[in-house]
XYZ file of C-alpha atoms in Angstrom:
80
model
C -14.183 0.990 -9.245
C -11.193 2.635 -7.646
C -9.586 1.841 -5.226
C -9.698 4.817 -2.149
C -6.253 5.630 -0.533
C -5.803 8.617 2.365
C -2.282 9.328 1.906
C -0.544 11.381 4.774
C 1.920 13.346 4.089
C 4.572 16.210 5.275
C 6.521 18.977 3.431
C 10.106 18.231 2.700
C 9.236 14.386 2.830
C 11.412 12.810 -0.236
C 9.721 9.651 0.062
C 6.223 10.728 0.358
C 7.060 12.255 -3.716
C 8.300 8.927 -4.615
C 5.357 7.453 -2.981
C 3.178 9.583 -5.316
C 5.059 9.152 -8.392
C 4.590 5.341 -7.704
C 0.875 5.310 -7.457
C 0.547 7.670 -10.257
C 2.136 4.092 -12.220
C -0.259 1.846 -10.467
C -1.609 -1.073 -12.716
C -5.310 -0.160 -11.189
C -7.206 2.599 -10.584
C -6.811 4.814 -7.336
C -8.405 7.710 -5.960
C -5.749 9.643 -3.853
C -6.691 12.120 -1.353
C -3.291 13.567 -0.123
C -3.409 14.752 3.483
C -0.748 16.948 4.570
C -0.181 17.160 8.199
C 1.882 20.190 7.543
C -0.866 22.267 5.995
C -3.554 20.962 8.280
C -3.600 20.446 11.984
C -6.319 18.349 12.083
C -5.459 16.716 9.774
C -1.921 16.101 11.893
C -4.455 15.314 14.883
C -5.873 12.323 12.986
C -2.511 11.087 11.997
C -1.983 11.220 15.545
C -4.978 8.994 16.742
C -4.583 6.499 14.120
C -0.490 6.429 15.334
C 0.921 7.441 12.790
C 4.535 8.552 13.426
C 6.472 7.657 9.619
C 5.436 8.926 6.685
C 4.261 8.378 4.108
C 1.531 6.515 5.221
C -1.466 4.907 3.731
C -4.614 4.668 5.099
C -6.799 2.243 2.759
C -10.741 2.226 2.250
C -10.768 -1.181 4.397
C -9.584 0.550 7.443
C -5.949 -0.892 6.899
C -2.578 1.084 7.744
C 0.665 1.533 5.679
C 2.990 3.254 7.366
C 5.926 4.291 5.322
C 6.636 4.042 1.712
C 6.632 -0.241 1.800
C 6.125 -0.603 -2.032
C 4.726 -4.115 -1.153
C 2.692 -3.581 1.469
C 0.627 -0.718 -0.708
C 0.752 -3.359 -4.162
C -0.626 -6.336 -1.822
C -3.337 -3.606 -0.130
C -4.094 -3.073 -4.015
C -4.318 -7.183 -4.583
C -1.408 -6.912 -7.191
């Protein structure tokens, strides 16, 4: 089963690309819905309420937070 990741992102953001390259490589399966807070107010507003203010960030089917591109972080939220 995979695992389900809201990424946020922004335009011009050179880590949220490396971000997605790296999960693209990920050892399990993910299903990444990319948010772009550019694109979408709303979906700005909810990076707003959860307080997010670096990106990328990660929000994880569990309810848990990554904020900013923290390679370990994301690989322990994946249990590798």
């Amino acid at each position: 089963m995979a695992t389900k990741i809201i990424m946020f992102t922004k335009n011009e953001c050179p880590n949220c690309k490396r971000a997605k390259h790296f999960l693209g490589f990920a050892p399990v399966e993910i299903e990444l819905e990319e948010r772009n807070i550019d694109k979408d107010i709303d979906y700005k507003n909810e990076a707003d309420d959860l307080g997010i203010m670096s990106l990328p960030a990660f929000k994880f089917e569990n309810g848990n937070i990554v904020r900013g591109f923290e390679e370990g972080k994301i690989m322990n939220e994946l249990g590798l």
